[in-house]
Structures are given as structure tokens and as C-alpha cells.
Amino acid sequence: MLSRRGLLATAALSPLGWSLAPRPARAAPVAIRVGSLPFGTVSWEAAVIKARGLDAANGFTLDVVKLAGNDAARIAFMGGQVDTIVGDLLWAARLGNEGRAIRFFPYSTTEGSLMVPGDSPIRTLADLKGKRLGVAGGPLDKNWLLLKAQARDTAGLDLETQATVAFGAPPLLALKLEQGELDAGLLYWTYCARLEPKGFRRLIGSDDIMRAFGATGSMALIGYLLEGDTVKDKPEAVVGFTRASKAAKEALANDPAAWDVVRPLMSADDEATFQALKRDFLAGIPRRPLAVERGDGEKLFSVMARLGGERLVGAGSTLPPGLYYDGSGNG
């Protein structure tokens, strides 16, 4: 009679013995680490990707890294703690012109607007003369530079000297606007959407200004930023990530149930706020060919170089070659 050891040895040599031999472990999917800001819309898209298994279906694992703010996001990206963040086109171009192989994958065309109370007498940019104006960001914020240029070109108004301007964090400025301590506020789109149900209206949007400066349509000023080494070292995962990003946006655009996992992240206290945020997010889904995006990007870069100079755009005179990533793995 064969011992237990003999039976196992015989089984290992039999035609069916392969089923008893240890199988090699499958390699774990490559991770893509995406930086997400508090209340940022990246967390919305990431929630859909994870809930619907779009990362696994596209051959990668999505890891969401929570970051405190824009400065922390830039530091994490530059230091390699995350593979991608949503960042500004002009900052990406500046890094590219400084020699970093940065890639830009369009994320959204929705930008900020100048908000005023619904009953405000302010109807045109000329009406900002002598008014108290809050500006999200700093003196080199692209939306502020565009607004200043538009006010000068269309109304002959120098906002820096003919209005009282306060720079600050968007939540604080939105609160000051609600409390009546500001007459107008240039805010990021999510704050604009939250103010609308409270009776505020948009005087002018960044999209309107960009078209006035030559843009042919709504362009993506923010996108996922990727280092060239990440694209080279994780080509299939990066392609899968861009596919998952597009699929998540399409799910949000076409399947109301996709918002079930997003709504708890939106801090939308009422249905009107939820609908305003949803509307503006969906309106910002990039749809244009990258060649068209780049053409408008070049126009914007030229305008920003004139308005902000080297302090804003760096030493480059144009967008760096290969900046836009098409999701093919060849970018």
C-alpha cells in the first residue's frame, strides 16, 4: 500500500498531477496613484471608477491619495508621491519648457466666473468701478489676468486701481460675498454653482473671456498631469487610466444611477445645489480633438505670456512639443 507521500508523488507524475502543483502567482495590476483635493471633483470621478470596477477592467488599480490643497498636490506630484494630479495647463507648459517631460490629458473645460448678487446693479464690467472685488487665488491667477485684460479692453477699466481687490481662498470669498462684504467675486466653478441656488448670478465666465481672446470653443484649462517617465514605465496602466477616466465621465453623463456614489461626496445640501454642480461638471467634459485643444492652448499661452510674462509662463515662447497626451500610450 502506498503511503500518503507516495500517493502525492504518483499524482504529481500523472497526467492530472499538474492540478496539485503550485501555480505561479499572477502579477498584481499596476497602481496609478491619483492625488485628490478635499471636495475636489477628482474624488467624484475616482468614486465611479472604483464602484464600477473600471480600473480592474482596464488593467490597473486606482489608488486615491488625499492631499490638503493645491500646493500639497504640486509638491506630491513633483516629488513622485503620486502619478498624476489635475493641474493647470499653463503650469504644465511651464514645467515642460523647463525640461520636464510633462504630459497633459484634458480633464475639464468648466472654469470660474465672476459672481454678483441677483439684485446687484452690476450689469457690465464697467460697473465694477469703485466696487469691492474678491479674487480666488493670487495676482497671477489666469482667470484674474484674463478678467483684468477684458475689463481694460472692453470698458477701459483698470481693475487694480479702480476697484478694491481682495485675494483669498475661495470658501472665504464666497462667504464674504454672501454676507455682503464683497460686491463681486471671481470664483472657481464649484463655488459659483453653489451660489446660484442662493440667488447669485454670473456676470461673465472665463470661457466667455477666452473666446473673446480667440479661443474657438470651450477649452480644457485643467487636465491630468503625467510625468514622461510614468508614461514610459507604466504605459498600459496609463492608457487604462485614461480609458477609465473617459468611461467614468460617460457613465455620469448617461446613467443617473452613477451619481449615487458621487452625491455623498458633493456636500450638496439641497437638490438645487446638487443639480447645479452636476450640470456644470457634465458641461465640462472635454469633447474636442486634441489638435483643436492645442490650437486654442497656443492662443491662450500667447495671451498669458503677454499679460503675466515670465513670472507666469516661464521662459518658453510657446507650448512645449508633445504636451498633450492622447491616451494611446505613445504620448
Short mmCIF file of N, CA, C and O in Angstrom, two decimals, residues 62-164:
data_model
loop_
_atom_site.label_atom_id
_atom_site.label_comp_id
_atom_site.label_asym_id
_atom_site.label_seq_id
_atom_site.Cartn_x
_atom_site.Cartn_y
_atom_site.Cartn_z
N LEU A 62 -6.57 51.70 -9.16
CA LEU A 62 -6.59 53.13 -8.84
C LEU A 62 -6.42 53.31 -7.34
O LEU A 62 -7.20 52.80 -6.54
N ASP A 63 -5.38 54.04 -6.96
CA ASP A 63 -5.14 54.41 -5.57
C ASP A 63 -5.35 55.92 -5.44
O ASP A 63 -4.68 56.70 -6.13
N VAL A 64 -6.27 56.32 -4.60
CA VAL A 64 -6.56 57.74 -4.39
C VAL A 64 -5.78 58.22 -3.18
O VAL A 64 -5.91 57.67 -2.08
N VAL A 65 -4.96 59.24 -3.39
CA VAL A 65 -4.15 59.82 -2.32
C VAL A 65 -4.75 61.19 -1.98
O VAL A 65 -4.77 62.09 -2.81
N LYS A 66 -5.24 61.33 -0.76
CA LYS A 66 -5.86 62.59 -0.35
C LYS A 66 -4.79 63.62 0.00
O LYS A 66 -3.88 63.33 0.78
N LEU A 67 -4.93 64.81 -0.57
CA LEU A 67 -3.97 65.88 -0.37
C LEU A 67 -4.68 67.12 0.15
O LEU A 67 -5.86 67.32 -0.11
N ALA A 68 -3.94 67.95 0.88
CA ALA A 68 -4.57 69.05 1.60
C ALA A 68 -4.99 70.22 0.72
O ALA A 68 -5.95 70.91 1.02
N GLY A 69 -4.27 70.46 -0.37
CA GLY A 69 -4.57 71.61 -1.20
C GLY A 69 -3.70 71.63 -2.44
O GLY A 69 -2.93 70.69 -2.71
N ASN A 70 -3.81 72.71 -3.22
CA ASN A 70 -3.09 72.80 -4.49
C ASN A 70 -1.58 72.74 -4.31
O ASN A 70 -0.88 72.08 -5.08
N ASP A 71 -1.07 73.42 -3.29
CA ASP A 71 0.38 73.40 -3.06
C ASP A 71 0.85 72.00 -2.71
O ASP A 71 1.89 71.54 -3.21
N ALA A 72 0.10 71.33 -1.86
CA ALA A 72 0.45 69.96 -1.49
C ALA A 72 0.40 69.04 -2.70
O ALA A 72 1.22 68.12 -2.85
N ALA A 73 -0.58 69.27 -3.58
CA ALA A 73 -0.71 68.44 -4.78
C ALA A 73 0.51 68.62 -5.69
O ALA A 73 1.06 67.64 -6.21
N ARG A 74 0.92 69.85 -5.88
CA ARG A 74 2.09 70.10 -6.74
C ARG A 74 3.35 69.49 -6.16
O ARG A 74 4.16 68.89 -6.87
N ILE A 75 3.51 69.60 -4.85
CA ILE A 75 4.69 69.03 -4.19
C ILE A 75 4.68 67.51 -4.32
O ILE A 75 5.71 66.88 -4.62
N ALA A 76 3.51 66.90 -4.09
CA ALA A 76 3.41 65.44 -4.20
C ALA A 76 3.70 64.97 -5.61
O ALA A 76 4.37 63.94 -5.82
N PHE A 77 3.21 65.70 -6.59
CA PHE A 77 3.44 65.33 -7.99
C PHE A 77 4.91 65.49 -8.36
O PHE A 77 5.52 64.58 -8.95
N MET A 78 5.48 66.61 -8.01
CA MET A 78 6.88 66.86 -8.35
C MET A 78 7.81 65.87 -7.64
O MET A 78 8.86 65.50 -8.17
N GLY A 79 7.41 65.43 -6.44
CA GLY A 79 8.25 64.52 -5.68
C GLY A 79 7.99 63.05 -5.95
O GLY A 79 8.65 62.19 -5.36
N GLY A 80 7.05 62.76 -6.84
CA GLY A 80 6.78 61.36 -7.20
C GLY A 80 5.93 60.60 -6.20
O GLY A 80 5.82 59.38 -6.30
N GLN A 81 5.29 61.31 -5.25
CA GLN A 81 4.42 60.61 -4.31
C GLN A 81 3.10 60.19 -4.97
O GLN A 81 2.42 59.29 -4.47
N VAL A 82 2.73 60.85 -6.04
CA VAL A 82 1.55 60.46 -6.82
C VAL A 82 1.95 60.42 -8.29
O VAL A 82 2.92 61.07 -8.71
N ASP A 83 1.21 59.65 -9.07
CA ASP A 83 1.49 59.55 -10.50
C ASP A 83 0.84 60.68 -11.29
O ASP A 83 1.32 61.05 -12.36
N THR A 84 -0.28 61.19 -10.78
CA THR A 84 -0.99 62.22 -11.52
C THR A 84 -1.81 63.08 -10.58
O THR A 84 -2.26 62.63 -9.52
N ILE A 85 -1.98 64.32 -10.97
CA ILE A 85 -2.91 65.24 -10.32
C ILE A 85 -3.63 65.99 -11.43
O ILE A 85 -3.19 66.00 -12.58
N VAL A 86 -4.74 66.62 -11.09
CA VAL A 86 -5.35 67.55 -12.02
C VAL A 86 -4.69 68.90 -11.81
O VAL A 86 -4.68 69.43 -10.70
N GLY A 87 -4.10 69.42 -12.87
CA GLY A 87 -3.35 70.66 -12.77
C GLY A 87 -3.64 71.59 -13.92
O GLY A 87 -4.36 71.27 -14.86
N ASP A 88 -3.02 72.74 -13.84
CA ASP A 88 -3.25 73.84 -14.76
C ASP A 88 -2.42 73.67 -16.03
O ASP A 88 -1.26 73.29 -15.98
N LEU A 89 -3.02 73.97 -17.17
CA LEU A 89 -2.33 73.87 -18.45
C LEU A 89 -1.08 74.74 -18.49
O LEU A 89 -0.02 74.32 -18.98
N LEU A 90 -1.17 75.95 -17.97
CA LEU A 90 -0.03 76.86 -18.02
C LEU A 90 1.11 76.37 -17.15
O LEU A 90 2.28 76.50 -17.53
N TRP A 91 0.79 75.81 -15.98
CA TRP A 91 1.85 75.26 -15.13
C TRP A 91 2.50 74.05 -15.80
O TRP A 91 3.72 73.90 -15.76
N ALA A 92 1.69 73.21 -16.43
CA ALA A 92 2.23 72.07 -17.16
C ALA A 92 3.16 72.54 -18.28
O ALA A 92 4.24 71.97 -18.50
N ALA A 93 2.74 73.58 -19.00
CA ALA A 93 3.57 74.11 -20.08
C ALA A 93 4.87 74.68 -19.54
O ALA A 93 5.94 74.51 -20.15
N ARG A 94 4.78 75.36 -18.42
CA ARG A 94 6.00 75.93 -17.83
C ARG A 94 6.98 74.82 -17.46
O ARG A 94 8.18 74.92 -17.75
N LEU A 95 6.48 73.75 -16.81
CA LEU A 95 7.36 72.64 -16.46
C LEU A 95 7.97 72.01 -17.71
O LEU A 95 9.15 71.65 -17.74
N GLY A 96 7.14 71.88 -18.76
CA GLY A 96 7.64 71.30 -20.00
C GLY A 96 8.72 72.15 -20.63
O GLY A 96 9.74 71.63 -21.13
N ASN A 97 8.54 73.45 -20.60
CA ASN A 97 9.55 74.34 -21.17
C ASN A 97 10.82 74.41 -20.33
O ASN A 97 11.86 74.84 -20.81
N GLU A 98 10.71 73.97 -19.07
CA GLU A 98 11.89 73.90 -18.21
C GLU A 98 12.62 72.58 -18.34
O GLU A 98 13.62 72.35 -17.66
N GLY A 99 12.10 71.68 -19.19
CA GLY A 99 12.81 70.44 -19.45
C GLY A 99 12.18 69.18 -18.92
O GLY A 99 12.67 68.08 -19.18
N ARG A 100 11.08 69.30 -18.19
CA ARG A 100 10.41 68.10 -17.69
C ARG A 100 9.45 67.58 -18.76
O ARG A 100 8.73 68.37 -19.39
N ALA A 101 9.44 66.28 -18.95
CA ALA A 101 8.61 65.68 -20.00
C ALA A 101 7.18 65.50 -19.48
O ALA A 101 6.69 64.38 -19.28
N ILE A 102 6.50 66.61 -19.29
CA ILE A 102 5.15 66.59 -18.74
C ILE A 102 4.14 66.32 -19.84
O ILE A 102 4.25 66.83 -20.95
N ARG A 103 3.13 65.51 -19.52
CA ARG A 103 2.02 65.24 -20.42
C ARG A 103 0.73 65.75 -19.80
O ARG A 103 0.54 65.67 -18.58
N PHE A 104 -0.15 66.27 -20.63
CA PHE A 104 -1.40 66.89 -20.18
C PHE A 104 -2.56 66.18 -20.85
O PHE A 104 -2.67 66.18 -22.08
N PHE A 105 -3.42 65.57 -20.04
CA PHE A 105 -4.60 64.87 -20.55
C PHE A 105 -5.83 65.65 -20.11
O PHE A 105 -6.13 65.72 -18.92
N PRO A 106 -6.56 66.29 -21.04
CA PRO A 106 -7.66 67.20 -20.66
C PRO A 106 -8.66 66.56 -19.70
O PRO A 106 -9.12 65.44 -19.90
N TYR A 107 -8.99 67.33 -18.66
CA TYR A 107 -9.92 66.85 -17.63
C TYR A 107 -11.26 67.57 -17.68
O TYR A 107 -12.32 66.95 -17.59
N SER A 108 -11.24 68.90 -17.81
CA SER A 108 -12.50 69.65 -17.80
C SER A 108 -12.34 70.99 -18.49
O SER A 108 -11.28 71.61 -18.44
N THR A 109 -13.43 71.42 -19.12
CA THR A 109 -13.46 72.74 -19.74
C THR A 109 -14.20 73.75 -18.86
O THR A 109 -14.26 74.94 -19.20
N THR A 110 -14.76 73.30 -17.75
CA THR A 110 -15.50 74.20 -16.88
C THR A 110 -14.53 75.02 -16.05
O THR A 110 -13.64 74.47 -15.40
N GLU A 111 -14.71 76.33 -16.07
CA GLU A 111 -13.82 77.24 -15.36
C GLU A 111 -14.63 78.14 -14.45
O GLU A 111 -15.84 77.98 -14.28
N GLY A 112 -13.96 79.12 -13.88
CA GLY A 112 -14.60 80.03 -12.94
C GLY A 112 -15.42 81.11 -13.62
O GLY A 112 -15.42 81.26 -14.84
N SER A 113 -16.11 81.89 -12.78
CA SER A 113 -16.93 83.00 -13.26
C SER A 113 -16.89 84.14 -12.25
O SER A 113 -16.51 83.95 -11.08
N LEU A 114 -17.29 85.29 -12.72
CA LEU A 114 -17.45 86.45 -11.84
C LEU A 114 -18.90 86.46 -11.37
O LEU A 114 -19.82 86.59 -12.18
N MET A 115 -19.10 86.32 -10.06
CA MET A 115 -20.43 86.20 -9.48
C MET A 115 -20.82 87.49 -8.78
O MET A 115 -20.00 88.13 -8.11
N VAL A 116 -22.11 87.83 -8.90
CA VAL A 116 -22.67 89.00 -8.21
C VAL A 116 -24.03 88.61 -7.65
O VAL A 116 -24.67 87.67 -8.14
N PRO A 117 -24.51 89.32 -6.63
CA PRO A 117 -25.86 89.05 -6.13
C PRO A 117 -26.90 89.26 -7.22
O PRO A 117 -26.72 90.08 -8.13
N GLY A 118 -27.98 88.52 -7.13
CA GLY A 118 -29.01 88.59 -8.17
C GLY A 118 -29.59 89.98 -8.36
O GLY A 118 -29.94 90.35 -9.49
N ASP A 119 -29.68 90.75 -7.28
CA ASP A 119 -30.24 92.09 -7.39
C ASP A 119 -29.19 93.18 -7.50
O ASP A 119 -29.49 94.37 -7.34
N SER A 120 -27.95 92.79 -7.79
CA SER A 120 -26.86 93.77 -7.89
C SER A 120 -27.06 94.70 -9.08
O SER A 120 -27.52 94.26 -10.15
N PRO A 121 -26.70 95.97 -8.93
CA PRO A 121 -26.76 96.89 -10.07
C PRO A 121 -25.63 96.66 -11.07
O PRO A 121 -25.63 97.26 -12.14
N ILE A 122 -24.69 95.78 -10.72
CA ILE A 122 -23.57 95.49 -11.62
C ILE A 122 -24.08 94.65 -12.79
O ILE A 122 -24.53 93.52 -12.61
N ARG A 123 -24.02 95.19 -13.99
CA ARG A 123 -24.50 94.50 -15.18
C ARG A 123 -23.41 94.30 -16.22
O ARG A 123 -23.53 93.41 -17.08
N THR A 124 -22.37 95.11 -16.18
CA THR A 124 -21.26 95.00 -17.13
C THR A 124 -19.96 95.16 -16.35
O THR A 124 -19.95 95.56 -15.17
N LEU A 125 -18.86 94.86 -17.02
CA LEU A 125 -17.56 95.02 -16.37
C LEU A 125 -17.31 96.47 -15.98
O LEU A 125 -16.65 96.74 -14.96
N ALA A 126 -17.83 97.40 -16.75
CA ALA A 126 -17.64 98.81 -16.42
C ALA A 126 -18.23 99.16 -15.06
O ALA A 126 -17.75 100.08 -14.37
N ASP A 127 -19.26 98.41 -14.64
CA ASP A 127 -19.93 98.69 -13.37
C ASP A 127 -19.09 98.26 -12.17
O ASP A 127 -19.48 98.53 -11.02
N LEU A 128 -17.96 97.61 -12.40
CA LEU A 128 -17.09 97.21 -11.29
C LEU A 128 -16.27 98.37 -10.75
O LEU A 128 -15.61 98.24 -9.71
N LYS A 129 -16.30 99.49 -11.42
CA LYS A 129 -15.53 100.66 -10.97
C LYS A 129 -15.98 101.06 -9.56
O LYS A 129 -17.15 101.26 -9.28
N GLY A 130 -14.99 101.12 -8.67
CA GLY A 130 -15.26 101.50 -7.30
C GLY A 130 -15.84 100.42 -6.43
O GLY A 130 -16.15 100.66 -5.25
N LYS A 131 -16.00 99.22 -6.96
CA LYS A 131 -16.63 98.13 -6.21
C LYS A 131 -15.58 97.27 -5.50
O LYS A 131 -14.39 97.30 -5.81
N ARG A 132 -16.06 96.48 -4.54
CA ARG A 132 -15.21 95.55 -3.78
C ARG A 132 -15.24 94.18 -4.48
O ARG A 132 -16.29 93.56 -4.57
N LEU A 133 -14.08 93.76 -4.94
CA LEU A 133 -13.97 92.56 -5.78
C LEU A 133 -13.08 91.53 -5.11
O LEU A 133 -11.92 91.82 -4.78
N GLY A 134 -13.61 90.33 -4.89
CA GLY A 134 -12.81 89.23 -4.36
C GLY A 134 -12.32 88.34 -5.49
O GLY A 134 -13.06 88.06 -6.44
N VAL A 135 -11.07 87.91 -5.39
CA VAL A 135 -10.46 87.09 -6.44
C VAL A 135 -9.85 85.84 -5.81
O VAL A 135 -8.96 85.93 -4.95
N ALA A 136 -10.35 84.67 -6.22
CA ALA A 136 -9.79 83.41 -5.74
C ALA A 136 -8.41 83.21 -6.35
O ALA A 136 -8.22 83.37 -7.55
N GLY A 137 -7.47 82.86 -5.51
CA GLY A 137 -6.10 82.68 -6.00
C GLY A 137 -5.27 83.92 -5.70
O GLY A 137 -5.55 84.68 -4.77
N GLY A 138 -4.25 84.12 -6.53
CA GLY A 138 -3.34 85.24 -6.32
C GLY A 138 -3.28 86.16 -7.51
O GLY A 138 -4.02 86.00 -8.49
N PRO A 139 -2.36 87.12 -7.47
CA PRO A 139 -2.25 88.12 -8.55
C PRO A 139 -1.91 87.52 -9.91
O PRO A 139 -2.15 88.17 -10.93
N LEU A 140 -1.36 86.29 -9.94
CA LEU A 140 -1.02 85.67 -11.21
C LEU A 140 -2.01 84.58 -11.62
O LEU A 140 -1.74 83.81 -12.54
N ASP A 141 -3.14 84.52 -10.93
CA ASP A 141 -4.17 83.56 -11.33
C ASP A 141 -4.63 83.88 -12.75
O ASP A 141 -4.91 85.03 -13.10
N LYS A 142 -4.73 82.85 -13.59
CA LYS A 142 -5.03 83.08 -15.02
C LYS A 142 -6.39 83.73 -15.21
O LYS A 142 -6.58 84.57 -16.09
N ASN A 143 -7.38 83.34 -14.38
CA ASN A 143 -8.71 83.92 -14.52
C ASN A 143 -8.70 85.42 -14.19
O ASN A 143 -9.39 86.21 -14.84
N TRP A 144 -7.92 85.79 -13.20
CA TRP A 144 -7.80 87.19 -12.83
C TRP A 144 -7.12 87.99 -13.94
O TRP A 144 -7.57 89.08 -14.30
N LEU A 145 -6.05 87.45 -14.50
CA LEU A 145 -5.35 88.15 -15.58
C LEU A 145 -6.26 88.33 -16.79
O LEU A 145 -6.27 89.40 -17.42
N LEU A 146 -7.04 87.30 -17.10
CA LEU A 146 -7.96 87.40 -18.23
C LEU A 146 -9.06 88.43 -17.95
O LEU A 146 -9.42 89.22 -18.83
N LEU A 147 -9.57 88.43 -16.73
CA LEU A 147 -10.62 89.39 -16.39
C LEU A 147 -10.09 90.82 -16.45
O LEU A 147 -10.75 91.72 -16.99
N LYS A 148 -8.89 91.03 -15.93
CA LYS A 148 -8.29 92.37 -15.98
C LYS A 148 -8.14 92.84 -17.42
O LYS A 148 -8.46 93.99 -17.75
N ALA A 149 -7.66 91.95 -18.27
CA ALA A 149 -7.45 92.33 -19.67
C ALA A 149 -8.77 92.62 -20.36
O ALA A 149 -8.88 93.58 -21.13
N GLN A 150 -9.80 91.82 -20.08
CA GLN A 150 -11.11 92.03 -20.69
C GLN A 150 -11.72 93.35 -20.22
O GLN A 150 -12.32 94.08 -21.02
N ALA A 151 -11.59 93.66 -18.94
CA ALA A 151 -12.13 94.92 -18.42
C ALA A 151 -11.42 96.11 -19.06
O ALA A 151 -12.05 97.12 -19.39
N ARG A 152 -10.13 95.98 -19.25
CA ARG A 152 -9.37 97.07 -19.88
C ARG A 152 -9.76 97.23 -21.34
O ARG A 152 -9.97 98.35 -21.83
N ASP A 153 -9.88 96.08 -22.04
CA ASP A 153 -10.14 96.14 -23.48
C ASP A 153 -11.56 96.59 -23.81
O ASP A 153 -11.79 97.30 -24.79
N THR A 154 -12.53 96.15 -23.02
CA THR A 154 -13.93 96.42 -23.36
C THR A 154 -14.52 97.63 -22.63
O THR A 154 -15.47 98.24 -23.12
N ALA A 155 -13.96 97.95 -21.46
CA ALA A 155 -14.55 99.02 -20.67
C ALA A 155 -13.55 100.13 -20.31
O ALA A 155 -13.93 101.10 -19.66
N GLY A 156 -12.30 99.97 -20.73
CA GLY A 156 -11.29 100.96 -20.37
C GLY A 156 -11.09 101.06 -18.87
O GLY A 156 -10.70 102.11 -18.35
N LEU A 157 -11.30 99.95 -18.17
CA LEU A 157 -11.26 99.94 -16.71
C LEU A 157 -10.03 99.20 -16.21
O LEU A 157 -9.78 98.05 -16.60
N ASP A 158 -9.27 99.85 -15.34
CA ASP A 158 -8.13 99.21 -14.69
C ASP A 158 -8.59 98.71 -13.33
O ASP A 158 -8.70 99.48 -12.37
N LEU A 159 -8.89 97.42 -13.24
CA LEU A 159 -9.45 96.88 -12.01
C LEU A 159 -8.50 97.01 -10.83
O LEU A 159 -8.95 97.15 -9.69
N GLU A 160 -7.20 96.95 -11.08
CA GLU A 160 -6.24 97.03 -9.98
C GLU A 160 -6.29 98.38 -9.27
O GLU A 160 -6.08 98.45 -8.06
N THR A 161 -6.55 99.43 -10.00
CA THR A 161 -6.53 100.76 -9.41
C THR A 161 -7.92 101.37 -9.25
O THR A 161 -8.11 102.29 -8.45
N GLN A 162 -8.90 100.85 -10.00
CA GLN A 162 -10.23 101.46 -9.98
C GLN A 162 -11.27 100.61 -9.27
O GLN A 162 -12.46 100.91 -9.30
N ALA A 163 -10.83 99.51 -8.67
CA ALA A 163 -11.69 98.69 -7.82
C ALA A 163 -10.88 98.29 -6.60
O ALA A 163 -9.65 98.35 -6.61
N THR A 164 -11.56 97.90 -5.55
CA THR A 164 -10.89 97.41 -4.34
C THR A 164 -10.82 95.89 -4.43
O THR A 164 -11.85 95.21 -4.38
#
